[in-house]
Amino acid sequence: MKKTKQLFAGLILMAFGLGTVQADYTLNLMKGVTKVSNDIYDLHMLILWICVFIGIGVFGTMFYSIYHHRKSKGHKAEQFHENTTVEIIWTIIPTLILIGMAIPATKAMMELDDVQDSEMSIKVTGHQWKWEYEYLDNGIHFFSSLDEASNKVRQVGSGLDPRSVPNYLLNVDKPLVIPTKKKIRFVFTAKDVIHSWWVPDLGWKKDTIPGFINESWTSVDEPGTYRGQCTELCGKDHGFMPIVVIAMNEPEYNVWVEQQKAAVIAEAGSASKQWSNEELIAKGKAVYETSCASCHMPDGAGLPGTFPALKASPIVTGDINAQVKLVLNGKGMMPAFEKMLSAVDLAAVITYTRNGLGNSVGDSIQPSAIQALQSATPGAGKNE
Amino acid sequence: MSAVVAEHDDHHDHHDHGPAKGLLRWVITTNHKDIGTLYLVFALAMFFVGGAMAMVIRAELFEPGMQFVNPQFFNSMTTMHALVMVFGAVMPAFVGLANWMIPMMIGAPDMALPRMNNMSFWLLVAGVLLLASTLFMEGGAPAGGWTLYPPLILQTGKALPFAVFAVHLLGISSIMGAINIVATIFNMRAPGMTLMKMPMFVWTWLITGFLLISIMPVFAGSVTMLLTDKFFHTSFFDAAGGGDPVLYQHIFWFFGHPEVYVMILPTFGVASTIIPVFARKPLFGYSSMVYATASIAFLSFIVWAHHMFTVGMPIAGELYFMYATMLIAIPTGVKVFNWTATMWKGSMTFETPMLFSIAFVVLFTMGGFTGLMMSVAPVDFQYHDTYFIVAHFHYTLVPASVFILMAAGYFWLPKWTGHMYDEKIGKLHFWLSVISVNVLFFPQHFLGLAGMPRRIPDYAVQFADWNMISSIGGFIFGASQLLFLYIVIKTVKGGTGETVTDEVWEDASKHSLEWTLSSPPPYHSFTTPPTVIPTEHI
């Protein structure tokens, strides 16, 4: 027993030793930044202490017995094997404890469930492997995926040090921005498979399910940056679709909203200009790396049996209009990119795949042509 | 492989023959002891296969960054680790114990349906091999988690139909095994062996048998629907065709929750068998143990959606499943209190089986505590699908089910082989296992609470310390199990050389019938029923 104790002590010391080097880890649930998350934390602590208390009682009794009632100490076994009173007591007491737990738990559950009287709504759509946010009140709409720095480091055998990236795997290219002190209703759905949207500081997670709508709500008091991750296994890059929520005070939030609206107008302007092939290929390479490479692989070789190769693919090296249709509308596991990417990004990435990744078809498509297709028919030229 | 003396018998008009000669013995055998051995050996082999997959997982998670495997293969590993451990290791091991022990405990000559017994073992082998073959298929093994949730699982490559058929085979095998056990217990008990005199292990298996018969068809049905959704254009789980992906989760967990109890109820039975022997006291509260087991089994059918608190159920559903789940704490508490009361004022000794059993009671209770914590729906909104859950169910499976399987091995190996295992190495195995298993799984509570989701191949750097400690624990735990393999082989080959008495353990024959037989028992035991029924355990 003494040796065991020493071992445990050694391990704990080792843990603290490591801790001083890397810091920043926590042992307990976080309190979070909303009333609900604080209620949940209190409930968690209540049950934890109940368990600790019961544990001390039961294990204490057991270890007392193990120490004193052993044959090597000459203890003679008694032969009792039943006691109805004791059995009734240790059935009733746990029942009462459970009732005591159920009451605050029910209250917290009701509070979580109440999405009424919300002041704004945000629609969250899970995609393999990024999040789509749509502000239902003002039309702001964008996708949010893993930031480029983390993405480079997380490739198998990259040899790069994750500790060199701030917020490794917990950072995105475009965070969700929300105002503080407002009751925000979230509606959740998914495009392809089930995902789950979790920011621990908000106190809950919710599954996003294709074809179904879920709801939840939050109201954040303090401005700040809150990070989370997808928590429902959603395929290969499940570990690489983080969530970043930035809570801003109302005036700053309003400035942000105006900036977003201005950016949409600027984007539309750049789509109508004439792009050179070099410009398209250069932009297309960047788009490819963030939007395509996770399935078709950075070198375009695909994953045999699951994701087709683009290198020397009959579609990519064939008729450009057929490729445009496929990219816009998707096919099987390939998502429809029509609304996920801008006209510029689409034109650029299609041009890049035909003139990069070992292909050299030589042709290109202009953003304006894509734009025409997008506005003409939603689901442009869809033929089943 | 038990050293059984082949008793040749010239009187061919009755069936008192020994085993067949050579390897064919193990293929065609209908003897409950041989089939029990087959199950146990197979389960041990699969324990190492599933364990190797766990080592891959812990190696990748040793440090942040992707060092060894790609994320798709990592997901295949988590999926296959779970399927192999559940269907290849833990369940077959308990069926093996049932085969060996139930006839000897109830004074029966063999299982009720010996040929079906042989078939259910070989179907298990076929099922597990089919499942394992998916690792080498185009697109890789299933990587959607052992729960096989659609729509994700429908993205599996060539492996999907093979995995589905593997599940069918495993299901048929389990159902046949369960029918056999139930039929044996109901029909083959020796005169005087009334239901309320049966050893607890027999009781827990009787109840488990009913669980298996009820749930395996449900699982087979749900995976068949996956198959038709993928290949025959049905839309059970596809919203675009009027189906519902969450429907699958309801069906799966209606199977899945009782399924996890299939792995823990026989564990309770073995613990209730071992603790009284080494406390030299009757089991405390025998009948309340029986009723508690039955209550847990009943409750297991009405709590399934606590695995789905975050799918967006209506509040009434959330509350119902929360209350029902909390109830499980009551009968489970009763069992833990009874084991403690059994030890109380006993005259305890601490041989390896007892050490593993005590560790089981303590560490299973810790898994039970976290289970109680996550039964509370609003708090589960934080815990769900994090490492807190991973820690919880590993505590209820590894230092609970697996430890008790080890305990059972040490407890009955001398009876099965007629040789004593090496107590020193056994104790070394215990201490290494009990320490490393806590180093492995306890830090995962911290990781989950700090926000690390499960089933991710790489993680943010604030999770690095505890993951490294957990991996170190994992490697030590994995390596320690090789000691068990060594002990088993050594014991089969002759052990320590001491003579083993029929009782093996002091006064064990007061507790259960198998200790009245010789060690090793004859190839056909209780061909005439025993006349004295032990009642010490009651």
Short mmCIF file of N, CA, C and O in Angstrom, two decimals, chain B residues 252-331:
data_model
loop_
_atom_site.label_atom_id
_atom_site.label_comp_id
_atom_site.label_asym_id
_atom_site.label_seq_id
_atom_site.Cartn_x
_atom_site.Cartn_y
_atom_site.Cartn_z
N PHE B 252 -31.49 2.29 -32.18
CA PHE B 252 -30.19 1.79 -31.76
C PHE B 252 -30.07 1.75 -30.24
O PHE B 252 -29.63 0.76 -29.67
N TRP B 253 -30.47 2.83 -29.58
CA TRP B 253 -30.27 2.86 -28.13
C TRP B 253 -31.28 2.02 -27.38
O TRP B 253 -31.05 1.63 -26.24
N PHE B 254 -32.40 1.70 -28.04
CA PHE B 254 -33.30 0.72 -27.42
C PHE B 254 -32.59 -0.62 -27.33
O PHE B 254 -32.79 -1.39 -26.38
N PHE B 255 -31.73 -0.88 -28.32
CA PHE B 255 -30.83 -2.02 -28.22
C PHE B 255 -29.63 -1.69 -27.32
O PHE B 255 -29.26 -2.46 -26.45
N GLY B 256 -29.05 -0.51 -27.57
CA GLY B 256 -27.74 -0.19 -27.01
C GLY B 256 -27.72 -0.09 -25.50
O GLY B 256 -26.77 -0.51 -24.86
N HIS B 257 -28.77 0.46 -24.90
CA HIS B 257 -28.70 0.58 -23.45
C HIS B 257 -28.78 -0.77 -22.74
O HIS B 257 -27.92 -1.09 -21.93
N PRO B 258 -29.78 -1.61 -23.09
CA PRO B 258 -29.73 -2.97 -22.50
C PRO B 258 -28.42 -3.69 -22.84
O PRO B 258 -27.90 -4.44 -22.03
N GLU B 259 -27.89 -3.42 -24.01
CA GLU B 259 -26.64 -4.06 -24.42
C GLU B 259 -25.51 -3.79 -23.43
O GLU B 259 -24.74 -4.68 -23.08
N VAL B 260 -25.39 -2.54 -22.96
CA VAL B 260 -24.30 -2.29 -22.01
C VAL B 260 -24.57 -3.01 -20.69
O VAL B 260 -23.64 -3.37 -19.98
N TYR B 261 -25.84 -3.28 -20.39
CA TYR B 261 -26.15 -4.04 -19.17
C TYR B 261 -25.88 -5.52 -19.37
O TYR B 261 -25.60 -6.24 -18.42
N VAL B 262 -25.94 -5.97 -20.65
CA VAL B 262 -25.55 -7.35 -20.95
C VAL B 262 -24.10 -7.56 -20.51
O VAL B 262 -23.71 -8.62 -20.06
N MET B 263 -23.30 -6.50 -20.63
CA MET B 263 -21.90 -6.64 -20.26
C MET B 263 -21.66 -6.45 -18.76
O MET B 263 -20.60 -6.79 -18.27
N ILE B 264 -22.63 -5.87 -18.05
CA ILE B 264 -22.37 -5.61 -16.63
C ILE B 264 -23.14 -6.57 -15.71
O ILE B 264 -22.66 -6.88 -14.63
N LEU B 265 -24.30 -7.08 -16.11
CA LEU B 265 -25.04 -7.95 -15.18
C LEU B 265 -24.29 -9.22 -14.83
O LEU B 265 -24.18 -9.57 -13.66
N PRO B 266 -23.72 -9.96 -15.83
CA PRO B 266 -22.93 -11.14 -15.44
C PRO B 266 -21.72 -10.75 -14.58
O PRO B 266 -21.29 -11.53 -13.73
N THR B 267 -21.22 -9.52 -14.80
CA THR B 267 -20.13 -9.03 -13.95
C THR B 267 -20.57 -9.00 -12.49
O THR B 267 -19.86 -9.45 -11.60
N PHE B 268 -21.79 -8.47 -12.28
CA PHE B 268 -22.34 -8.45 -10.92
C PHE B 268 -22.40 -9.87 -10.36
O PHE B 268 -22.10 -10.11 -9.20
N GLY B 269 -22.82 -10.80 -11.23
CA GLY B 269 -22.96 -12.20 -10.80
C GLY B 269 -21.65 -12.78 -10.34
O GLY B 269 -21.57 -13.44 -9.30
N VAL B 270 -20.58 -12.54 -11.11
CA VAL B 270 -19.27 -13.09 -10.74
C VAL B 270 -18.79 -12.46 -9.43
O VAL B 270 -18.29 -13.14 -8.53
N ALA B 271 -18.97 -11.14 -9.31
CA ALA B 271 -18.53 -10.46 -8.07
C ALA B 271 -19.27 -11.03 -6.87
O ALA B 271 -18.68 -11.28 -5.82
N SER B 272 -20.58 -11.28 -7.03
CA SER B 272 -21.38 -11.84 -5.94
C SER B 272 -20.97 -13.27 -5.62
O SER B 272 -21.30 -13.80 -4.58
N THR B 273 -20.29 -13.92 -6.56
CA THR B 273 -19.81 -15.28 -6.33
C THR B 273 -18.46 -15.26 -5.61
O THR B 273 -18.21 -16.07 -4.72
N ILE B 274 -17.59 -14.34 -6.02
CA ILE B 274 -16.22 -14.36 -5.51
C ILE B 274 -16.12 -13.75 -4.11
O ILE B 274 -15.47 -14.30 -3.22
N ILE B 275 -16.77 -12.58 -3.92
CA ILE B 275 -16.60 -11.86 -2.64
C ILE B 275 -16.96 -12.72 -1.42
O ILE B 275 -16.19 -12.78 -0.46
N PRO B 276 -18.12 -13.44 -1.43
CA PRO B 276 -18.44 -14.25 -0.25
C PRO B 276 -17.39 -15.33 0.04
O PRO B 276 -17.09 -15.59 1.21
N VAL B 277 -16.80 -15.92 -1.02
CA VAL B 277 -15.83 -16.99 -0.79
C VAL B 277 -14.62 -16.45 -0.01
O VAL B 277 -14.16 -17.07 0.94
N PHE B 278 -14.15 -15.26 -0.39
CA PHE B 278 -12.94 -14.74 0.26
C PHE B 278 -13.25 -13.94 1.53
O PHE B 278 -12.35 -13.60 2.27
N ALA B 279 -14.54 -13.62 1.73
CA ALA B 279 -14.93 -12.99 3.00
C ALA B 279 -15.34 -14.08 3.99
O ALA B 279 -15.59 -13.79 5.16
N ARG B 280 -15.45 -15.32 3.48
CA ARG B 280 -15.88 -16.47 4.30
C ARG B 280 -17.20 -16.18 5.00
O ARG B 280 -17.39 -16.46 6.17
N LYS B 281 -18.10 -15.61 4.21
CA LYS B 281 -19.40 -15.23 4.73
C LYS B 281 -20.41 -15.43 3.62
O LYS B 281 -20.07 -15.31 2.45
N PRO B 282 -21.68 -15.70 3.95
CA PRO B 282 -22.67 -15.77 2.87
C PRO B 282 -22.84 -14.38 2.23
O PRO B 282 -22.61 -13.36 2.88
N LEU B 283 -23.29 -14.37 0.96
CA LEU B 283 -23.61 -13.11 0.31
C LEU B 283 -24.69 -12.40 1.10
O LEU B 283 -25.68 -13.01 1.52
N PHE B 284 -24.50 -11.11 1.34
CA PHE B 284 -25.52 -10.37 2.08
C PHE B 284 -26.68 -10.03 1.14
O PHE B 284 -26.48 -9.53 0.04
N GLY B 285 -27.89 -10.30 1.59
CA GLY B 285 -29.09 -9.88 0.84
C GLY B 285 -29.26 -10.57 -0.50
O GLY B 285 -29.47 -9.91 -1.51
N TYR B 286 -29.18 -11.92 -0.50
CA TYR B 286 -29.29 -12.66 -1.76
C TYR B 286 -30.53 -12.28 -2.55
O TYR B 286 -30.47 -11.94 -3.73
N SER B 287 -31.69 -12.32 -1.87
CA SER B 287 -32.92 -12.07 -2.64
C SER B 287 -32.99 -10.62 -3.11
O SER B 287 -33.44 -10.35 -4.22
N SER B 288 -32.49 -9.68 -2.31
CA SER B 288 -32.51 -8.30 -2.80
C SER B 288 -31.55 -8.12 -3.97
O SER B 288 -31.78 -7.31 -4.86
N MET B 289 -30.48 -8.92 -4.01
CA MET B 289 -29.58 -8.91 -5.17
C MET B 289 -30.32 -9.37 -6.41
O MET B 289 -30.18 -8.79 -7.49
N VAL B 290 -31.12 -10.43 -6.27
CA VAL B 290 -31.88 -10.94 -7.42
C VAL B 290 -32.86 -9.87 -7.90
O VAL B 290 -32.94 -9.55 -9.09
N TYR B 291 -33.60 -9.28 -6.96
CA TYR B 291 -34.59 -8.27 -7.35
C TYR B 291 -33.92 -7.03 -7.94
O TYR B 291 -34.42 -6.43 -8.89
N ALA B 292 -32.78 -6.64 -7.37
CA ALA B 292 -32.08 -5.47 -7.90
C ALA B 292 -31.62 -5.72 -9.34
O ALA B 292 -31.77 -4.85 -10.21
N THR B 293 -31.11 -6.93 -9.59
CA THR B 293 -30.67 -7.25 -10.96
C THR B 293 -31.85 -7.18 -11.92
O THR B 293 -31.75 -6.60 -13.01
N ALA B 294 -32.98 -7.77 -11.50
CA ALA B 294 -34.17 -7.74 -12.36
C ALA B 294 -34.64 -6.31 -12.58
O ALA B 294 -35.03 -5.94 -13.70
N SER B 295 -34.59 -5.47 -11.54
CA SER B 295 -35.02 -4.07 -11.71
C SER B 295 -34.12 -3.33 -12.67
O SER B 295 -34.59 -2.55 -13.51
N ILE B 296 -32.80 -3.56 -12.54
CA ILE B 296 -31.87 -2.88 -13.43
C ILE B 296 -32.17 -3.29 -14.87
O ILE B 296 -32.21 -2.46 -15.78
N ALA B 297 -32.43 -4.59 -15.07
CA ALA B 297 -32.73 -5.08 -16.42
C ALA B 297 -34.00 -4.43 -16.95
O ALA B 297 -34.05 -4.00 -18.10
N PHE B 298 -35.02 -4.34 -16.11
CA PHE B 298 -36.27 -3.71 -16.55
C PHE B 298 -36.03 -2.24 -16.90
O PHE B 298 -36.41 -1.76 -17.97
N LEU B 299 -35.35 -1.53 -15.99
CA LEU B 299 -35.11 -0.10 -16.23
C LEU B 299 -34.30 0.13 -17.51
O LEU B 299 -34.47 1.13 -18.19
N SER B 300 -33.43 -0.84 -17.83
CA SER B 300 -32.57 -0.64 -19.00
C SER B 300 -33.38 -0.48 -20.28
O SER B 300 -32.90 0.09 -21.25
N PHE B 301 -34.63 -0.97 -20.28
CA PHE B 301 -35.46 -0.86 -21.48
C PHE B 301 -36.17 0.49 -21.61
O PHE B 301 -36.74 0.79 -22.64
N ILE B 302 -36.19 1.26 -20.54
CA ILE B 302 -37.02 2.47 -20.59
C ILE B 302 -36.21 3.75 -20.39
O ILE B 302 -36.74 4.78 -20.03
N VAL B 303 -34.91 3.68 -20.62
CA VAL B 303 -34.08 4.87 -20.40
C VAL B 303 -33.24 5.22 -21.62
O VAL B 303 -32.37 6.08 -21.53
N TRP B 304 -33.50 4.58 -22.77
CA TRP B 304 -32.54 4.66 -23.86
C TRP B 304 -32.21 6.07 -24.31
O TRP B 304 -31.07 6.34 -24.67
N ALA B 305 -33.18 6.98 -24.28
CA ALA B 305 -32.93 8.29 -24.89
C ALA B 305 -32.04 9.18 -24.03
O ALA B 305 -31.76 10.31 -24.42
N HIS B 306 -31.56 8.69 -22.87
CA HIS B 306 -30.58 9.52 -22.15
C HIS B 306 -29.25 9.57 -22.89
O HIS B 306 -28.37 10.33 -22.52
N HIS B 307 -29.11 8.75 -23.94
CA HIS B 307 -27.93 8.87 -24.80
C HIS B 307 -28.14 9.96 -25.83
O HIS B 307 -27.28 10.22 -26.66
N MET B 308 -29.33 10.58 -25.82
CA MET B 308 -29.71 11.48 -26.91
C MET B 308 -30.29 12.79 -26.38
O MET B 308 -31.12 13.41 -27.04
N PHE B 309 -29.85 13.21 -25.20
CA PHE B 309 -30.42 14.44 -24.62
C PHE B 309 -30.25 15.65 -25.53
O PHE B 309 -31.01 16.59 -25.45
N THR B 310 -29.23 15.63 -26.40
CA THR B 310 -28.99 16.84 -27.20
C THR B 310 -29.56 16.76 -28.62
O THR B 310 -29.28 17.62 -29.44
N VAL B 311 -30.36 15.72 -28.92
CA VAL B 311 -30.89 15.65 -30.30
C VAL B 311 -32.09 16.56 -30.50
O VAL B 311 -32.60 16.69 -31.60
N GLY B 312 -32.57 17.20 -29.42
CA GLY B 312 -33.70 18.10 -29.58
C GLY B 312 -35.03 17.40 -29.33
O GLY B 312 -35.95 17.53 -30.12
N MET B 313 -35.10 16.68 -28.22
CA MET B 313 -36.39 16.07 -27.85
C MET B 313 -37.26 17.13 -27.20
O MET B 313 -36.76 18.10 -26.64
N PRO B 314 -38.60 16.93 -27.23
CA PRO B 314 -39.46 17.84 -26.48
C PRO B 314 -39.15 17.74 -24.99
O PRO B 314 -38.65 16.72 -24.52
N ILE B 315 -39.47 18.80 -24.26
CA ILE B 315 -39.06 18.86 -22.85
C ILE B 315 -39.63 17.71 -22.03
O ILE B 315 -38.97 17.18 -21.14
N ALA B 316 -40.85 17.27 -22.38
CA ALA B 316 -41.44 16.15 -21.63
C ALA B 316 -40.57 14.91 -21.77
O ALA B 316 -40.35 14.17 -20.81
N GLY B 317 -40.05 14.68 -22.98
CA GLY B 317 -39.18 13.54 -23.22
C GLY B 317 -37.89 13.67 -22.42
O GLY B 317 -37.45 12.72 -21.77
N GLU B 318 -37.30 14.86 -22.46
CA GLU B 318 -36.05 15.08 -21.72
C GLU B 318 -36.26 14.76 -20.24
O GLU B 318 -35.46 14.07 -19.61
N LEU B 319 -37.35 15.29 -19.68
CA LEU B 319 -37.58 15.11 -18.24
C LEU B 319 -37.86 13.66 -17.91
O LEU B 319 -37.31 13.11 -16.95
N TYR B 320 -38.71 13.00 -18.72
CA TYR B 320 -39.02 11.60 -18.45
C TYR B 320 -37.74 10.76 -18.43
O TYR B 320 -37.50 10.00 -17.50
N PHE B 321 -36.91 10.92 -19.49
CA PHE B 321 -35.72 10.07 -19.56
C PHE B 321 -34.73 10.42 -18.46
O PHE B 321 -33.97 9.57 -18.00
N MET B 322 -34.74 11.68 -18.02
CA MET B 322 -33.87 12.04 -16.89
C MET B 322 -34.33 11.33 -15.62
O MET B 322 -33.52 10.68 -14.94
N TYR B 323 -35.62 11.42 -15.30
CA TYR B 323 -36.12 10.79 -14.06
C TYR B 323 -35.89 9.28 -14.09
O TYR B 323 -35.42 8.69 -13.13
N ALA B 324 -36.26 8.67 -15.23
CA ALA B 324 -36.14 7.21 -15.32
C ALA B 324 -34.69 6.78 -15.12
O ALA B 324 -34.40 5.79 -14.44
N THR B 325 -33.78 7.55 -15.72
CA THR B 325 -32.36 7.19 -15.62
C THR B 325 -31.86 7.31 -14.18
O THR B 325 -31.10 6.47 -13.70
N MET B 326 -32.31 8.38 -13.50
CA MET B 326 -31.87 8.56 -12.11
C MET B 326 -32.27 7.36 -11.25
O MET B 326 -31.55 6.97 -10.34
N LEU B 327 -33.43 6.76 -11.59
CA LEU B 327 -33.92 5.62 -10.81
C LEU B 327 -32.92 4.46 -10.76
O LEU B 327 -32.88 3.72 -9.79
N ILE B 328 -32.15 4.31 -11.85
CA ILE B 328 -31.22 3.17 -11.91
C ILE B 328 -30.25 3.21 -10.74
O ILE B 328 -29.76 2.17 -10.28
N ALA B 329 -29.97 4.41 -10.23
CA ALA B 329 -29.03 4.52 -9.11
C ALA B 329 -29.51 3.72 -7.90
O ALA B 329 -28.69 3.25 -7.11
N ILE B 330 -30.82 3.55 -7.75
CA ILE B 330 -31.33 2.89 -6.54
C ILE B 330 -30.95 1.41 -6.50
O ILE B 330 -30.26 0.98 -5.57
N PRO B 331 -31.40 0.59 -7.48
CA PRO B 331 -30.99 -0.83 -7.40
C PRO B 331 -29.48 -1.02 -7.50
O PRO B 331 -28.93 -1.95 -6.89
#
